[in-house]
PDB file of C-alpha atoms in Angstrom:
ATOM      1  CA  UNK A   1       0.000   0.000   0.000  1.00 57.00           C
ATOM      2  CA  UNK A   2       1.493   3.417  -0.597  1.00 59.00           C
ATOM      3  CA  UNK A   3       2.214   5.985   1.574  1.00 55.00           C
ATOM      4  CA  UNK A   4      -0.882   8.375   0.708  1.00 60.00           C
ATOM      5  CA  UNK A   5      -3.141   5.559   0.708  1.00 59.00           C
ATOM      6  CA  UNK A   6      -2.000   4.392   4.036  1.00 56.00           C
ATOM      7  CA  UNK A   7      -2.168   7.654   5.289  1.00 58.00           C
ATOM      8  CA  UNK A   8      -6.005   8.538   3.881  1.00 60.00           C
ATOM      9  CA  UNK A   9      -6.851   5.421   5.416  1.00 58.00           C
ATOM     10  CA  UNK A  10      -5.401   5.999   8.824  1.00 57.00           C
ATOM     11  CA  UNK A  11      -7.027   9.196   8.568  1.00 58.00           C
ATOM     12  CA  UNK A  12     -10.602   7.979   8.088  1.00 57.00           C
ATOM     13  CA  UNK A  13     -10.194   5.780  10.988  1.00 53.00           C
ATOM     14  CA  UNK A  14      -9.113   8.497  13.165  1.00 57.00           C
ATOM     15  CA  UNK A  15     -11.395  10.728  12.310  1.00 54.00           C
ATOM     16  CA  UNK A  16     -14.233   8.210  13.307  1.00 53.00           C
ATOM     17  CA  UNK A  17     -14.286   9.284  16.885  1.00 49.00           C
ATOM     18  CA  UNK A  18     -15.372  12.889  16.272  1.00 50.00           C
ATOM     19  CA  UNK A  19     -18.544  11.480  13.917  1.00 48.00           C
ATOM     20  CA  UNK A  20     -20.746  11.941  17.232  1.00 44.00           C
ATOM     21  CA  UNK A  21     -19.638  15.269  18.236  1.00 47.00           C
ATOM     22  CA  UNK A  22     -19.987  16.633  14.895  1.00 48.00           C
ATOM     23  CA  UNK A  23     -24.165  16.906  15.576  1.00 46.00           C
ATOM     24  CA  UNK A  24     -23.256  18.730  18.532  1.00 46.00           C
ATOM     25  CA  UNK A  25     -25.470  21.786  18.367  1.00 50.00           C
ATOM     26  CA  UNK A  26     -25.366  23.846  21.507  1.00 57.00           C
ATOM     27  CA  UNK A  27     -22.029  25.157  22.517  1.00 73.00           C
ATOM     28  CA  UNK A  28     -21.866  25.388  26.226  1.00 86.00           C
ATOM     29  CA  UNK A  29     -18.568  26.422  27.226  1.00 87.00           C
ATOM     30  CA  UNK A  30     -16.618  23.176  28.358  1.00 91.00           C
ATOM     31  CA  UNK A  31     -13.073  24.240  28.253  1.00 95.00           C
ATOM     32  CA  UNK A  32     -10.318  26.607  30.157  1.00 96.00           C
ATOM     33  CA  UNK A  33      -6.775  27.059  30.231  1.00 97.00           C
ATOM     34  CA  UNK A  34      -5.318  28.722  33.603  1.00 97.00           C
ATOM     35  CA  UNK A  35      -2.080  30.772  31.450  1.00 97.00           C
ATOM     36  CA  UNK A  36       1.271  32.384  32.737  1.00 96.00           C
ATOM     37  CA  UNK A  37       3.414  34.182  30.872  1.00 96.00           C
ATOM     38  CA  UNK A  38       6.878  36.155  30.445  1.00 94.00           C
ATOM     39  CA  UNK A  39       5.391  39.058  29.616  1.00 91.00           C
ATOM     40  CA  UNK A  40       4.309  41.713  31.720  1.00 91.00           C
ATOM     41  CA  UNK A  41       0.654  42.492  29.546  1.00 88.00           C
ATOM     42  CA  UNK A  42      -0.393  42.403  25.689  1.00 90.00           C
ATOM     43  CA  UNK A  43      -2.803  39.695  24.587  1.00 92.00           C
ATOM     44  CA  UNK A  44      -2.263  36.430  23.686  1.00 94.00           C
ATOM     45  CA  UNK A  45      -4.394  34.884  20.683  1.00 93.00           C
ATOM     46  CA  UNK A  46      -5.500  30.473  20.799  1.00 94.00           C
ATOM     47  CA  UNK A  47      -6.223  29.680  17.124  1.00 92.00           C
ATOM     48  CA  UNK A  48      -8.238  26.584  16.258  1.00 88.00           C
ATOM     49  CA  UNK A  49      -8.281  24.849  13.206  1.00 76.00           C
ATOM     50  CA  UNK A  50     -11.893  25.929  12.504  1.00 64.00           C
ATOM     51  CA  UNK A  51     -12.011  23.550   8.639  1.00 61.00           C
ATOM     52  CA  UNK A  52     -12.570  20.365  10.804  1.00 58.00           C
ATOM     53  CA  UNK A  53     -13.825  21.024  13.724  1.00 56.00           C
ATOM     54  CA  UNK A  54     -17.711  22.494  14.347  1.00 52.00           C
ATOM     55  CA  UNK A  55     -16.490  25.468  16.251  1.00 55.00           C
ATOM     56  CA  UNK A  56     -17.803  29.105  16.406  1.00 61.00           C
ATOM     57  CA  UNK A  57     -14.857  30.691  17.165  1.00 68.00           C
ATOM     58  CA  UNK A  58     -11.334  30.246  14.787  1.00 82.00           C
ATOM     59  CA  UNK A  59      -9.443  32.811  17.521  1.00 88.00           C
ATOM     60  CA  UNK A  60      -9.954  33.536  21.404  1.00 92.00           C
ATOM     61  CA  UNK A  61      -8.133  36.527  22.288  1.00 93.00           C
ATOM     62  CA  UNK A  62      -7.248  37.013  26.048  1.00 95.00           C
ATOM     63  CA  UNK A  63      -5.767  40.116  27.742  1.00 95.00           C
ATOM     64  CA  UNK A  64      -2.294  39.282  29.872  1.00 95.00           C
ATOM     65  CA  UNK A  65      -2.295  40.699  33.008  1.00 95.00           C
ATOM     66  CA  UNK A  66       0.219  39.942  35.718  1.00 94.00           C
ATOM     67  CA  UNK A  67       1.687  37.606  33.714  1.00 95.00           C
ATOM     68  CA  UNK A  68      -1.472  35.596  33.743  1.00 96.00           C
ATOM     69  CA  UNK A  69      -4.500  35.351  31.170  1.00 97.00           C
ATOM     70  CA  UNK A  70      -7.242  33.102  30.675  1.00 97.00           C
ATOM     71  CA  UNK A  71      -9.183  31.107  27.937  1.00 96.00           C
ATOM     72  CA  UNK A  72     -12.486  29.448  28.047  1.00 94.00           C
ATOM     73  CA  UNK A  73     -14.525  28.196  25.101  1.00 91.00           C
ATOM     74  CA  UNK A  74     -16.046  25.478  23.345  1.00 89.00           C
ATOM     75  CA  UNK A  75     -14.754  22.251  21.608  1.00 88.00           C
ATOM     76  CA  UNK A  76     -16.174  19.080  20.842  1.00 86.00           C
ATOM     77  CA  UNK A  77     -13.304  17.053  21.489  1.00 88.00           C
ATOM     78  CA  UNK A  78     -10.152  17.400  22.509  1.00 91.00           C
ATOM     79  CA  UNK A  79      -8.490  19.647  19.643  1.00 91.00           C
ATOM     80  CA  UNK A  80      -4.817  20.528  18.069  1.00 92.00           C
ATOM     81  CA  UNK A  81      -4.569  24.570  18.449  1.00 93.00           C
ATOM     82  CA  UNK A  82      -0.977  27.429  18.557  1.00 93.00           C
ATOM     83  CA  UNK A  83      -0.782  30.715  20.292  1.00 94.00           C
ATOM     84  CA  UNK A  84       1.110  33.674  19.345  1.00 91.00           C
ATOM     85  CA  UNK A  85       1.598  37.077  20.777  1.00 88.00           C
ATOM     86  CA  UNK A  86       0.422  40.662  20.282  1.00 78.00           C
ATOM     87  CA  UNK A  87       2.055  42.639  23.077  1.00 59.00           C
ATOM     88  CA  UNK A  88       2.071  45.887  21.109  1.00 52.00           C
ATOM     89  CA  UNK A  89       6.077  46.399  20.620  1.00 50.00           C
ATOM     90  CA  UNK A  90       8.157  46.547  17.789  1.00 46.00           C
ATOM     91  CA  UNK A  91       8.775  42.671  18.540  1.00 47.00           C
ATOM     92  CA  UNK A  92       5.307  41.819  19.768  1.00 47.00           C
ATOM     93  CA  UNK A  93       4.481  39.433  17.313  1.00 57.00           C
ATOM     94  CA  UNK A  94       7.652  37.496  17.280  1.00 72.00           C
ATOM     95  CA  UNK A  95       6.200  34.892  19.455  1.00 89.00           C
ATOM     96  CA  UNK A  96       4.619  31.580  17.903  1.00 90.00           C
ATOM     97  CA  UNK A  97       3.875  28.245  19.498  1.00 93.00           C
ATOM     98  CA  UNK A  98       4.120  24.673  17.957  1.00 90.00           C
ATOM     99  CA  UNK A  99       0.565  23.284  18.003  1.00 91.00           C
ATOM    100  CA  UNK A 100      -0.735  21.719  20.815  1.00 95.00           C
ATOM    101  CA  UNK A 101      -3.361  19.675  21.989  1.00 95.00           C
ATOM    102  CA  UNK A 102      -6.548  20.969  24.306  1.00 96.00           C
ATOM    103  CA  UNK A 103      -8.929  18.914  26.487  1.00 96.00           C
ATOM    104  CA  UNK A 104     -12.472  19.418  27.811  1.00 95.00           C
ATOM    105  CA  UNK A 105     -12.268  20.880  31.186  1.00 96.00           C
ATOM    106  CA  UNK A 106      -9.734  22.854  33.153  1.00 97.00           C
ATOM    107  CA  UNK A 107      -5.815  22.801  32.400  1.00 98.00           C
ATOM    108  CA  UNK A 108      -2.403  24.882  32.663  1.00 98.00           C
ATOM    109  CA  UNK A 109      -0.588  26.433  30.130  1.00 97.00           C
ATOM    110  CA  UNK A 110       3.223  28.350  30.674  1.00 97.00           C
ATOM    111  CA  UNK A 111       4.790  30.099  27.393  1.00 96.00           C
ATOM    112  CA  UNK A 112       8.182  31.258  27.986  1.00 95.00           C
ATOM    113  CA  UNK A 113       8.354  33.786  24.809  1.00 92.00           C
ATOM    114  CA  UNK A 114      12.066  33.020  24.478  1.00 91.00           C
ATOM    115  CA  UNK A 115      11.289  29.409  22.971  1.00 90.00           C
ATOM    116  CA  UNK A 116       9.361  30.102  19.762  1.00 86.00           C
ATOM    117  CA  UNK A 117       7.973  27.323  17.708  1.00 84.00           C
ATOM    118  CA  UNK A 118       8.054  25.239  20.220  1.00 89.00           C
ATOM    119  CA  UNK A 119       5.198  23.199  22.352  1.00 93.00           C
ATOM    120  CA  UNK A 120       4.553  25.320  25.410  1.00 95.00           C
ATOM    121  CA  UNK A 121       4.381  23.851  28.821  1.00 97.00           C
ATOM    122  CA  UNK A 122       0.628  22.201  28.773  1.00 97.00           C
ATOM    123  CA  UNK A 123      -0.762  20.199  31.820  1.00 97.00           C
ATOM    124  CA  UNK A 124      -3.810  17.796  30.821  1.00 97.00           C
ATOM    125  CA  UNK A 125      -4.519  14.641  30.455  1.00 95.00           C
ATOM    126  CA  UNK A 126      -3.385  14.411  26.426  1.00 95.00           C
ATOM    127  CA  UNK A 127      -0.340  16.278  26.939  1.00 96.00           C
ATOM    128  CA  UNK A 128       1.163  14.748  30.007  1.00 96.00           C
ATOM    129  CA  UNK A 129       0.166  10.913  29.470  1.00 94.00           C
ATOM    130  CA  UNK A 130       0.585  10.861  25.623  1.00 93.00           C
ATOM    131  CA  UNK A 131       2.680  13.507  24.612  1.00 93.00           C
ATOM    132  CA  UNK A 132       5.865  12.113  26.314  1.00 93.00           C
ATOM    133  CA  UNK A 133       5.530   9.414  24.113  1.00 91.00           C
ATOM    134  CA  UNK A 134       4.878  10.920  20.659  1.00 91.00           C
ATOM    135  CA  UNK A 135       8.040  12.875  21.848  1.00 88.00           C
ATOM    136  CA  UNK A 136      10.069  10.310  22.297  1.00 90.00           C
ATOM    137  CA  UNK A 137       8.858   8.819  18.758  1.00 88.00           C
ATOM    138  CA  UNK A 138       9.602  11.625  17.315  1.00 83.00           C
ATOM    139  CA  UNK A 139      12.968  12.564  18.589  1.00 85.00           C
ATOM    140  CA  UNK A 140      14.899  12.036  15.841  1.00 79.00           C
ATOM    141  CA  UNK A 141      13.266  13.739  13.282  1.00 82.00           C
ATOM    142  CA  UNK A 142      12.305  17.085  15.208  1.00 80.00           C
ATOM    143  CA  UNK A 143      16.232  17.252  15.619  1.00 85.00           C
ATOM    144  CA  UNK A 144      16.550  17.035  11.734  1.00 85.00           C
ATOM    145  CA  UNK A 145      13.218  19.341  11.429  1.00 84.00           C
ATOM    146  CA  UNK A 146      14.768  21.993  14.030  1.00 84.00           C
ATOM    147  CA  UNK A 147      18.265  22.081  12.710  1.00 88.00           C
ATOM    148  CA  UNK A 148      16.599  22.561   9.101  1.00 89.00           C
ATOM    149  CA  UNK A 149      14.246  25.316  10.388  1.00 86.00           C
ATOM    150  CA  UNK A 150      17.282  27.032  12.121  1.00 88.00           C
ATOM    151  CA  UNK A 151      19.684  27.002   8.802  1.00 91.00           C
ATOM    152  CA  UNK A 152      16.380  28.621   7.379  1.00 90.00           C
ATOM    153  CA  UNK A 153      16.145  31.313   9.557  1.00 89.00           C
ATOM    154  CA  UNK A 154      19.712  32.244   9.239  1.00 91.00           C
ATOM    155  CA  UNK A 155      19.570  32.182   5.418  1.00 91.00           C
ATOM    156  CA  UNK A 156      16.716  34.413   5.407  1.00 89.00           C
ATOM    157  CA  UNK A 157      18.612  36.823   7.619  1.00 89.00           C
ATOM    158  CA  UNK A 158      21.417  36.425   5.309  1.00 91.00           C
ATOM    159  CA  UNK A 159      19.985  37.082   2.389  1.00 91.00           C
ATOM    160  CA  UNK A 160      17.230  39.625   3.734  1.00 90.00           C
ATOM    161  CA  UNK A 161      14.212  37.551   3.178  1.00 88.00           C
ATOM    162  CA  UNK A 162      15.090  37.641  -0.646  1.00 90.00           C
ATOM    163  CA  UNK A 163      17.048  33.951  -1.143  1.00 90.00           C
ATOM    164  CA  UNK A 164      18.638  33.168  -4.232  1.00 92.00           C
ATOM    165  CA  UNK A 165      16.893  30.857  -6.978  1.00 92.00           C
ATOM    166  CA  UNK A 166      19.499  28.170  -6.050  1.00 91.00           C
ATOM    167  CA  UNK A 167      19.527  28.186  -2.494  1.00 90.00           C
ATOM    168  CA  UNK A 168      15.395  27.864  -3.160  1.00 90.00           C
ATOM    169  CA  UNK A 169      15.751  25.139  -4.836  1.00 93.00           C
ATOM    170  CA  UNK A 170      18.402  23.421  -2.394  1.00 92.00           C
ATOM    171  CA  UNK A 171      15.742  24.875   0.884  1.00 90.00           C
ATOM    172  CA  UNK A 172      12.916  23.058  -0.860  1.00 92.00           C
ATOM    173  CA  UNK A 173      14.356  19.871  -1.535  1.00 92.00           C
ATOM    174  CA  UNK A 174      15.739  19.661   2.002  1.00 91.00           C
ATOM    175  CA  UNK A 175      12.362  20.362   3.617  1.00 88.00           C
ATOM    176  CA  UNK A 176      10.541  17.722   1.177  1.00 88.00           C
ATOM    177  CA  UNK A 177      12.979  15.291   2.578  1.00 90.00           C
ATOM    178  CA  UNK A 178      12.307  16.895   6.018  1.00 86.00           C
ATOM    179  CA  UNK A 179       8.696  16.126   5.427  1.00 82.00           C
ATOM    180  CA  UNK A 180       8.910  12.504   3.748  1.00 86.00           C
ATOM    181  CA  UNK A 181      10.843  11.735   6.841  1.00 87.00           C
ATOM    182  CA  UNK A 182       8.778  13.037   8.958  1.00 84.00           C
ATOM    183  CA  UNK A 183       5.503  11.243   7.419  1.00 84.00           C
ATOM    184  CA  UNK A 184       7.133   7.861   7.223  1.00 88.00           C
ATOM    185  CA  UNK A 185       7.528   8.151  10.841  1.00 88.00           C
ATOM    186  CA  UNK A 186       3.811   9.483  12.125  1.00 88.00           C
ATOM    187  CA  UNK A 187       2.233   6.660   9.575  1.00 88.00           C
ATOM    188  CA  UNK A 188       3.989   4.494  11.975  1.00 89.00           C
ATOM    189  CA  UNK A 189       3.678   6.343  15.075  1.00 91.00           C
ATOM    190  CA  UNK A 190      -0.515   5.767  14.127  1.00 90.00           C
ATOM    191  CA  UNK A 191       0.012   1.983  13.328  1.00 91.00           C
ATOM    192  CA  UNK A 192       0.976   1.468  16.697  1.00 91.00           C
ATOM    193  CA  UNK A 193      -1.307   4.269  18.110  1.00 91.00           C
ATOM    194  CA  UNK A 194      -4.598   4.166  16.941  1.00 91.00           C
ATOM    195  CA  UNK A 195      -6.325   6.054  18.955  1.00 90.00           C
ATOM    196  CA  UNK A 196      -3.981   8.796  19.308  1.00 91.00           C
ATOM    197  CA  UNK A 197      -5.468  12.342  19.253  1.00 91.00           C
ATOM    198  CA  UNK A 198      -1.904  14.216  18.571  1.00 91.00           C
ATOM    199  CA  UNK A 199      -1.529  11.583  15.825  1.00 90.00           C
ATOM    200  CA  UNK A 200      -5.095  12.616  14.416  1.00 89.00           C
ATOM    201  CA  UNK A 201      -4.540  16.033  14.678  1.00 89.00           C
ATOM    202  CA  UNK A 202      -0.947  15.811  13.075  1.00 85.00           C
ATOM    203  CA  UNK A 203      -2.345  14.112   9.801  1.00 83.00           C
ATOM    204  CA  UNK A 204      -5.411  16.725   9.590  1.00 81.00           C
ATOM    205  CA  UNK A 205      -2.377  19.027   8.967  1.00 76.00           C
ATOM    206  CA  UNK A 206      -0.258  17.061   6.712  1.00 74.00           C
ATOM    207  CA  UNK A 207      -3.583  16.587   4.190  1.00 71.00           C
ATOM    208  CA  UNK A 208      -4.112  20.191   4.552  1.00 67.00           C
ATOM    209  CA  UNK A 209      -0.726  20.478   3.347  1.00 64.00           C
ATOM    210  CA  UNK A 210      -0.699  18.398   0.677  1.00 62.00           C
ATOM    211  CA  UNK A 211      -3.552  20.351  -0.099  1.00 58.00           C
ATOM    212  CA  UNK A 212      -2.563  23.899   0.136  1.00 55.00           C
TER     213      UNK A 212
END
């Protein structure tokens, strides 16, 4: 079986557990994240991935204050989301998390802005009994993805955004192989993990990749 079809088919039997929750018509609030922060105020912005999941709201914006904030809302199930940062400065938007997986009821969240792109500090039940895991799976390949990422942001400096046609080329051949790696190992991350909901929520965004 090839890779895409293995991958379509792992996603339609991942995606079976939302079915339900898709009829879900009233949207109670039924989540909230307790946040702290590095940053004295500004606002912090939760995005959802609105395409796949029934949910009113793509953005929740909350005010920082004390170094605190706080997020409630609605999801149907627990649901792959990023947060970045609008503190009003010249470098207020430089903040972005890796995604991120929310649960149903009450949980903690800790960004240290100096860590960008990566998965924030995030205490429920997803994140601390399966996310250790996945981590582990995945070790070798975020050290390929980050070192790739970091080359990228230096040649972008470098060249002031504006990269030559042949370093491009080179960037985009490295990331496909970045990405094929990557794949290979989350179709057998899922194998082994059926159920997983950071391996569900990690192939909604390859396909909307391969889309896009």
């Amino acid at each position: 079986m090839s890779k895409n079809k293995k991958q379509n088919t792992l996603f339609i039997l991942l995606v079976g557990y939302l079915v339900i929750s898709c009829g879900h018509k009233e949207q109670q609030p039924n989540f909230q994240i307790d946040g702290t922060i590095n940053v004295d105020s500004g606002k912090v912005c939760l995005y959802f991935h609105k395409d796949y999941i029934p949910n009113e709201e793509k953005t929740i914006v909350a005010e920082i204050k004390d170094r605190k904030f706080f997020i409630f809302g609605y999801i149907p199930e627990s649901q792959s989301v990023f947060i970045d940062l609008d503190n009003d400065t010249l470098y207020g938007s430089s903040y972005m998390s890796s995604e991120f997986i929310i649960d149903k009821g009450s949980q903690t969240l800790t960004i240290d802005t100096n860590l960008s792109r990566e998965v924030p500090v995030v205490k429920n039940k997803t994140m601390l009994e399966e996310y250790p895991d996945y981590l582990a799976f995945h070790e070798e390949i975020k050290t390929k993805s980050d070192l790739f990422y970091q080359k990228m942001d230096s040649l972008n400096k470098l060249y002031d955004y504006n990269l030559p046609t042949s370093v491009g080329l080179m960037a985009a051949q490295e990331r496909k192989a970045v990405h094929n790696a990557s794949d290979s190992i989350l179709l057998r991350y899922t194998e082994k993990n059926p159920d997983s909901k950071l391996a569900f929520w990690r192939l909604i965004r390859c396909r909307r990749e391969s889309i896009s």
